[in-house]
Amino acid sequence: MSNTVICPGSFDPVTLGHLDVITRAANMFDKVLVAVLVNSSKRPTFSIEERMELLRDATDGLDNVEIVSFEGLLAEYCKSRGVNAIVKGLRAVSDFEYEFQMAIANKRLNPELETIFLTADSDSMYLSSSMVREIGSMGGDISNFVPACVHDRIVAKLRG
Ligand code: PNS
């Protein structure tokens, strides 16, 4: 089994909760692909390129992390890159049904593909990109929610 895993998501924008999961995955596996993807049920605020750039800067110190993006199915991409595990953060019970559904669908599409859930740390339990977007766009302080090195760019976009 390949020791490369993938952390997929919308990352609209990256939060400290995402960074926590990526960092922990990077400590557990040889290589982590962070995939910035289209979630067809969401209308993004940040472009794919902006989200990738923010993630690149936020993960700058993590040598085994690569930021990628692609169109199409995650299960197919994993097949093409020989990746056999998805790593996702699980915050609260409310995440479970949605994440479980995706894990089952991905396994149906690609039986080699496992989904590994990391429990969110207590600071990130109630943190989400949508909360960051709402607070930031209304002039609130998001410095406890996003990586410091990308804070100003996120604020500028949300207030712009
Ligand atoms: O951060 P999100 O929005 O909860 O992440 C969802 C995401 C982007 C991982 C999911 O929508 C996805 O995998 N999109 C790529 C297309 C795909 O494979 N869809 C089927 C998922 S079962």
PDB file of C-alpha atoms and ligand atoms in Angstrom:
ATOM      1  CA  MET A   1       0.000   0.000   0.000  1.00  0.00           C
ATOM      2  CA  SER A   2       1.300   3.420  -0.954  1.00  0.00           C
ATOM      3  CA  ASN A   3       2.185   5.625   1.990  1.00  0.00           C
ATOM      4  CA  THR A   4       0.812   8.685   0.212  1.00  0.00           C
ATOM      5  CA  VAL A   5      -2.534  10.018   1.409  1.00  0.00           C
ATOM      6  CA  ILE A   6      -4.830  12.739   0.136  1.00  0.00           C
ATOM      7  CA  CYS A   7      -6.623  15.460   2.134  1.00  0.00           C
ATOM      8  CA  PRO A   8      -9.416  16.712  -0.130  1.00  0.00           C
ATOM      9  CA  GLY A   9     -11.703  19.668   0.488  1.00  0.00           C
ATOM     10  CA  SER A  10     -13.039  23.024  -0.639  1.00  0.00           C
ATOM     11  CA  PHE A  11     -10.663  25.005   1.627  1.00  0.00           C
ATOM     12  CA  ASP A  12     -12.656  28.191   0.997  1.00  0.00           C
ATOM     13  CA  PRO A  13     -10.505  29.457   2.729  1.00  0.00           C
ATOM     14  CA  VAL A  14      -8.026  27.327   4.690  1.00  0.00           C
ATOM     15  CA  THR A  15      -8.608  27.432   8.467  1.00  0.00           C
ATOM     16  CA  LEU A  16      -6.489  26.458  11.473  1.00  0.00           C
ATOM     17  CA  GLY A  17      -8.664  23.332  11.674  1.00  0.00           C
ATOM     18  CA  HIS A  18      -7.597  22.281   8.164  1.00  0.00           C
ATOM     19  CA  LEU A  19      -3.973  23.055   8.952  1.00  0.00           C
ATOM     20  CA  ASP A  20      -4.155  20.922  12.108  1.00  0.00           C
ATOM     21  CA  VAL A  21      -5.418  17.894  10.150  1.00  0.00           C
ATOM     22  CA  ILE A  22      -2.855  18.405   7.335  1.00  0.00           C
ATOM     23  CA  THR A  23       0.008  18.742   9.846  1.00  0.00           C
ATOM     24  CA  ARG A  24      -1.017  15.612  11.730  1.00  0.00           C
ATOM     25  CA  ALA A  25      -1.346  13.669   8.460  1.00  0.00           C
ATOM     26  CA  ALA A  26       2.095  14.919   7.387  1.00  0.00           C
ATOM     27  CA  ASN A  27       3.515  13.527  10.643  1.00  0.00           C
ATOM     28  CA  MET A  28       1.891  10.139  10.073  1.00  0.00           C
ATOM     29  CA  PHE A  29       2.467   9.511   6.361  1.00  0.00           C
ATOM     30  CA  ASP A  30       5.351   9.846   3.877  1.00  0.00           C
ATOM     31  CA  LYS A  31       3.496  12.235   1.610  1.00  0.00           C
ATOM     32  CA  VAL A  32       0.264  14.246   1.801  1.00  0.00           C
ATOM     33  CA  LEU A  33      -1.503  15.588  -1.281  1.00  0.00           C
ATOM     34  CA  VAL A  34      -3.840  18.423  -0.311  1.00  0.00           C
ATOM     35  CA  ALA A  35      -6.479  18.565  -3.048  1.00  0.00           C
ATOM     36  CA  VAL A  36      -8.462  21.763  -3.605  1.00  0.00           C
ATOM     37  CA  LEU A  37     -11.635  20.528  -5.257  1.00  0.00           C
ATOM     38  CA  VAL A  38     -14.998  21.581  -6.554  1.00  0.00           C
ATOM     39  CA  ASN A  39     -17.902  20.776  -4.245  1.00  0.00           C
ATOM     40  CA  SER A  40     -20.852  21.097  -6.617  1.00  0.00           C
ATOM     41  CA  SER A  41     -23.210  21.994  -3.765  1.00  0.00           C
ATOM     42  CA  LYS A  42     -21.184  25.098  -2.754  1.00  0.00           C
ATOM     43  CA  ARG A  43     -20.546  28.444  -4.447  1.00  0.00           C
ATOM     44  CA  PRO A  44     -16.958  29.371  -3.585  1.00  0.00           C
ATOM     45  CA  THR A  45     -15.763  32.833  -2.496  1.00  0.00           C
ATOM     46  CA  PHE A  46     -12.076  32.235  -3.282  1.00  0.00           C
ATOM     47  CA  SER A  47     -10.963  30.986  -6.708  1.00  0.00           C
ATOM     48  CA  ILE A  48      -9.204  27.610  -6.934  1.00  0.00           C
ATOM     49  CA  GLU A  49      -5.910  29.442  -7.583  1.00  0.00           C
ATOM     50  CA  GLU A  50      -6.383  31.692  -4.527  1.00  0.00           C
ATOM     51  CA  ARG A  51      -7.214  28.723  -2.311  1.00  0.00           C
ATOM     52  CA  MET A  52      -4.155  26.815  -3.567  1.00  0.00           C
ATOM     53  CA  GLU A  53      -1.902  29.829  -2.991  1.00  0.00           C
ATOM     54  CA  LEU A  54      -3.179  30.280   0.583  1.00  0.00           C
ATOM     55  CA  LEU A  55      -2.640  26.580   1.281  1.00  0.00           C
ATOM     56  CA  ARG A  56       0.851  26.638  -0.232  1.00  0.00           C
ATOM     57  CA  ASP A  57       1.840  29.463   2.109  1.00  0.00           C
ATOM     58  CA  ALA A  58       0.092  27.971   5.149  1.00  0.00           C
ATOM     59  CA  THR A  59       1.899  24.622   4.662  1.00  0.00           C
ATOM     60  CA  ASP A  60       5.246  26.159   3.731  1.00  0.00           C
ATOM     61  CA  GLY A  61       7.149  24.413   6.557  1.00  0.00           C
ATOM     62  CA  LEU A  62       5.784  20.957   5.720  1.00  0.00           C
ATOM     63  CA  ASP A  63       8.175  19.397   3.197  1.00  0.00           C
ATOM     64  CA  ASN A  64       6.072  16.322   2.446  1.00  0.00           C
ATOM     65  CA  VAL A  65       2.910  18.262   1.568  1.00  0.00           C
ATOM     66  CA  GLU A  66       1.933  19.030  -2.043  1.00  0.00           C
ATOM     67  CA  ILE A  67      -1.033  21.207  -3.029  1.00  0.00           C
ATOM     68  CA  VAL A  68      -2.935  19.895  -6.047  1.00  0.00           C
ATOM     69  CA  SER A  69      -6.209  20.478  -7.846  1.00  0.00           C
ATOM     70  CA  PHE A  70      -8.044  18.592 -10.585  1.00  0.00           C
ATOM     71  CA  GLU A  71     -11.423  18.334 -12.227  1.00  0.00           C
ATOM     72  CA  GLY A  72     -13.441  15.154 -11.879  1.00  0.00           C
ATOM     73  CA  LEU A  73     -13.842  12.451  -9.311  1.00  0.00           C
ATOM     74  CA  LEU A  74     -11.576  12.109  -6.309  1.00  0.00           C
ATOM     75  CA  ALA A  75     -11.798   8.301  -6.521  1.00  0.00           C
ATOM     76  CA  GLU A  76     -10.501   8.338 -10.124  1.00  0.00           C
ATOM     77  CA  TYR A  77      -7.686  10.770  -9.332  1.00  0.00           C
ATOM     78  CA  CYS A  78      -6.555   8.538  -6.446  1.00  0.00           C
ATOM     79  CA  LYS A  79      -6.468   5.566  -8.817  1.00  0.00           C
ATOM     80  CA  SER A  80      -4.363   7.511 -11.310  1.00  0.00           C
ATOM     81  CA  ARG A  81      -1.843   8.563  -8.631  1.00  0.00           C
ATOM     82  CA  GLY A  82      -1.737   5.257  -6.758  1.00  0.00           C
ATOM     83  CA  VAL A  83      -3.173   6.837  -3.603  1.00  0.00           C
ATOM     84  CA  ASN A  84      -5.067   4.423  -1.366  1.00  0.00           C
ATOM     85  CA  ALA A  85      -6.199   6.593   1.526  1.00  0.00           C
ATOM     86  CA  ILE A  86      -8.169   9.783   2.043  1.00  0.00           C
ATOM     87  CA  VAL A  87      -7.590  11.642   5.323  1.00  0.00           C
ATOM     88  CA  LYS A  88     -10.383  13.887   6.586  1.00  0.00           C
ATOM     89  CA  GLY A  89     -11.043  15.793   9.781  1.00  0.00           C
ATOM     90  CA  LEU A  90     -14.193  15.015  11.730  1.00  0.00           C
ATOM     91  CA  ARG A  91     -15.440  17.806  13.962  1.00  0.00           C
ATOM     92  CA  ALA A  92     -18.783  16.924  15.453  1.00  0.00           C
ATOM     93  CA  VAL A  93     -21.548  14.374  15.060  1.00  0.00           C
ATOM     94  CA  SER A  94     -23.077  16.740  12.514  1.00  0.00           C
ATOM     95  CA  ASP A  95     -20.158  16.029  10.123  1.00  0.00           C
ATOM     96  CA  PHE A  96     -20.526  12.310  10.389  1.00  0.00           C
ATOM     97  CA  GLU A  97     -23.397  11.484   8.054  1.00  0.00           C
ATOM     98  CA  TYR A  98     -22.056  13.597   5.187  1.00  0.00           C
ATOM     99  CA  GLU A  99     -18.500  12.300   5.587  1.00  0.00           C
ATOM    100  CA  PHE A 100     -19.664   8.704   5.971  1.00  0.00           C
ATOM    101  CA  GLN A 101     -21.728   8.986   2.768  1.00  0.00           C
ATOM    102  CA  MET A 102     -18.707  10.308   0.845  1.00  0.00           C
ATOM    103  CA  ALA A 103     -16.438   7.597   2.269  1.00  0.00           C
ATOM    104  CA  ILE A 104     -18.859   4.862   1.155  1.00  0.00           C
ATOM    105  CA  ALA A 105     -19.339   6.417  -2.305  1.00  0.00           C
ATOM    106  CA  ASN A 106     -15.583   6.753  -2.818  1.00  0.00           C
ATOM    107  CA  LYS A 107     -15.048   3.123  -1.816  1.00  0.00           C
ATOM    108  CA  ARG A 108     -17.765   1.981  -4.222  1.00  0.00           C
ATOM    109  CA  LEU A 109     -16.061   3.923  -7.024  1.00  0.00           C
ATOM    110  CA  ASN A 110     -12.591   2.699  -6.050  1.00  0.00           C
ATOM    111  CA  PRO A 111     -12.576  -0.362  -3.751  1.00  0.00           C
ATOM    112  CA  GLU A 112      -8.868   0.172  -2.948  1.00  0.00           C
ATOM    113  CA  LEU A 113      -9.629   3.535  -1.364  1.00  0.00           C
ATOM    114  CA  GLU A 114      -9.909   3.798   2.424  1.00  0.00           C
ATOM    115  CA  THR A 115     -11.048   6.900   4.305  1.00  0.00           C
ATOM    116  CA  ILE A 116      -9.275   7.700   7.573  1.00  0.00           C
ATOM    117  CA  PHE A 117     -10.886  10.206   9.953  1.00  0.00           C
ATOM    118  CA  LEU A 118      -8.852  12.304  12.358  1.00  0.00           C
ATOM    119  CA  THR A 119     -10.851  13.843  15.182  1.00  0.00           C
ATOM    120  CA  ALA A 120     -10.619  17.620  15.244  1.00  0.00           C
ATOM    121  CA  ASP A 121      -8.733  19.065  18.170  1.00  0.00           C
ATOM    122  CA  SER A 122     -10.888  20.887  20.719  1.00  0.00           C
ATOM    123  CA  ASP A 123      -9.925  24.353  19.395  1.00  0.00           C
ATOM    124  CA  SER A 124     -11.166  23.497  15.888  1.00  0.00           C
ATOM    125  CA  MET A 125     -14.302  21.647  16.942  1.00  0.00           C
ATOM    126  CA  TYR A 126     -16.685  24.416  15.865  1.00  0.00           C
ATOM    127  CA  LEU A 127     -14.500  26.069  13.258  1.00  0.00           C
ATOM    128  CA  SER A 128     -15.502  26.129   9.586  1.00  0.00           C
ATOM    129  CA  SER A 129     -14.645  28.055   6.441  1.00  0.00           C
ATOM    130  CA  SER A 130     -18.228  29.352   6.262  1.00  0.00           C
ATOM    131  CA  MET A 131     -17.892  30.787   9.781  1.00  0.00           C
ATOM    132  CA  VAL A 132     -14.615  32.462   8.796  1.00  0.00           C
ATOM    133  CA  ARG A 133     -16.248  33.948   5.682  1.00  0.00           C
ATOM    134  CA  GLU A 134     -19.224  35.275   7.606  1.00  0.00           C
ATOM    135  CA  ILE A 135     -17.257  36.781  10.514  1.00  0.00           C
ATOM    136  CA  GLY A 136     -14.529  38.156   8.222  1.00  0.00           C
ATOM    137  CA  SER A 137     -16.941  39.756   5.763  1.00  0.00           C
ATOM    138  CA  MET A 138     -18.699  41.556   8.632  1.00  0.00           C
ATOM    139  CA  GLY A 139     -15.453  43.016   9.965  1.00  0.00           C
ATOM    140  CA  GLY A 140     -14.997  40.554  12.849  1.00  0.00           C
ATOM    141  CA  ASP A 141     -11.648  39.284  14.101  1.00  0.00           C
ATOM    142  CA  ILE A 142     -10.682  35.991  12.442  1.00  0.00           C
ATOM    143  CA  SER A 143      -7.105  35.863  13.731  1.00  0.00           C
ATOM    144  CA  ASN A 144      -7.890  32.857  15.954  1.00  0.00           C
ATOM    145  CA  PHE A 145      -9.366  30.945  13.049  1.00  0.00           C
ATOM    146  CA  VAL A 146      -6.914  31.180  10.126  1.00  0.00           C
ATOM    147  CA  PRO A 147      -3.129  30.717   9.789  1.00  0.00           C
ATOM    148  CA  ALA A 148      -1.333  33.982  10.661  1.00  0.00           C
ATOM    149  CA  CYS A 149       0.696  34.083   7.432  1.00  0.00           C
ATOM    150  CA  VAL A 150      -2.446  34.218   5.257  1.00  0.00           C
ATOM    151  CA  HIS A 151      -4.694  36.219   7.617  1.00  0.00           C
ATOM    152  CA  ASP A 152      -4.326  39.604   5.904  1.00  0.00           C
ATOM    153  CA  ARG A 153      -5.003  38.229   2.427  1.00  0.00           C
ATOM    154  CA  ILE A 154      -8.138  36.441   3.616  1.00  0.00           C
ATOM    155  CA  VAL A 155      -9.388  39.585   5.373  1.00  0.00           C
ATOM    156  CA  ALA A 156      -8.691  41.724   2.299  1.00  0.00           C
ATOM    157  CA  LYS A 157     -10.658  39.389   0.046  1.00  0.00           C
ATOM    158  CA  LEU A 158     -13.580  39.039   2.456  1.00  0.00           C
ATOM    159  CA  ARG A 159     -13.892  42.784   3.053  1.00  0.00           C
ATOM    160  CA  GLY A 160     -13.132  43.674  -0.573  1.00  0.00           C
TER     161      GLY A 160
HETATM  162  O1  PNS B   1     -14.594  20.655   2.147  1.00  0.00           O
HETATM  163  P1  PNS B   1     -15.760  19.934   1.514  1.00  0.00           P
HETATM  164  O2  PNS B   1     -16.569  20.898   0.653  1.00  0.00           O
HETATM  165  O3  PNS B   1     -16.622  19.232   2.524  1.00  0.00           O
HETATM  166  O4  PNS B   1     -15.141  18.813   0.566  1.00  0.00           O
HETATM  167  C1  PNS B   1     -15.953  18.030  -0.270  1.00  0.00           C
HETATM  168  C2  PNS B   1     -15.117  17.494  -1.459  1.00  0.00           C
HETATM  169  C3  PNS B   1     -14.531  18.640  -2.256  1.00  0.00           C
HETATM  170  C4  PNS B   1     -13.993  16.621  -0.896  1.00  0.00           C
HETATM  171  C5  PNS B   1     -16.066  16.625  -2.345  1.00  0.00           C
HETATM  172  O5  PNS B   1     -17.113  17.421  -2.817  1.00  0.00           O
HETATM  173  C6  PNS B   1     -15.308  15.979  -3.507  1.00  0.00           C
HETATM  174  O6  PNS B   1     -14.662  14.968  -3.317  1.00  0.00           O
HETATM  175  N1  PNS B   1     -15.389  16.583  -4.717  1.00  0.00           N
HETATM  176  C7  PNS B   1     -14.708  16.083  -5.896  1.00  0.00           C
HETATM  177  C8  PNS B   1     -15.696  15.391  -6.854  1.00  0.00           C
HETATM  178  C9  PNS B   1     -16.075  14.024  -6.297  1.00  0.00           C
HETATM  179  O7  PNS B   1     -15.295  13.092  -6.268  1.00  0.00           O
HETATM  180  N2  PNS B   1     -17.340  13.922  -5.846  1.00  0.00           N
HETATM  181  C10 PNS B   1     -17.878  12.708  -5.254  1.00  0.00           C
HETATM  182  C11 PNS B   1     -17.642  12.700  -3.761  1.00  0.00           C
HETATM  183  S1  PNS B   1     -18.300  11.235  -3.041  1.00  0.00           S
END
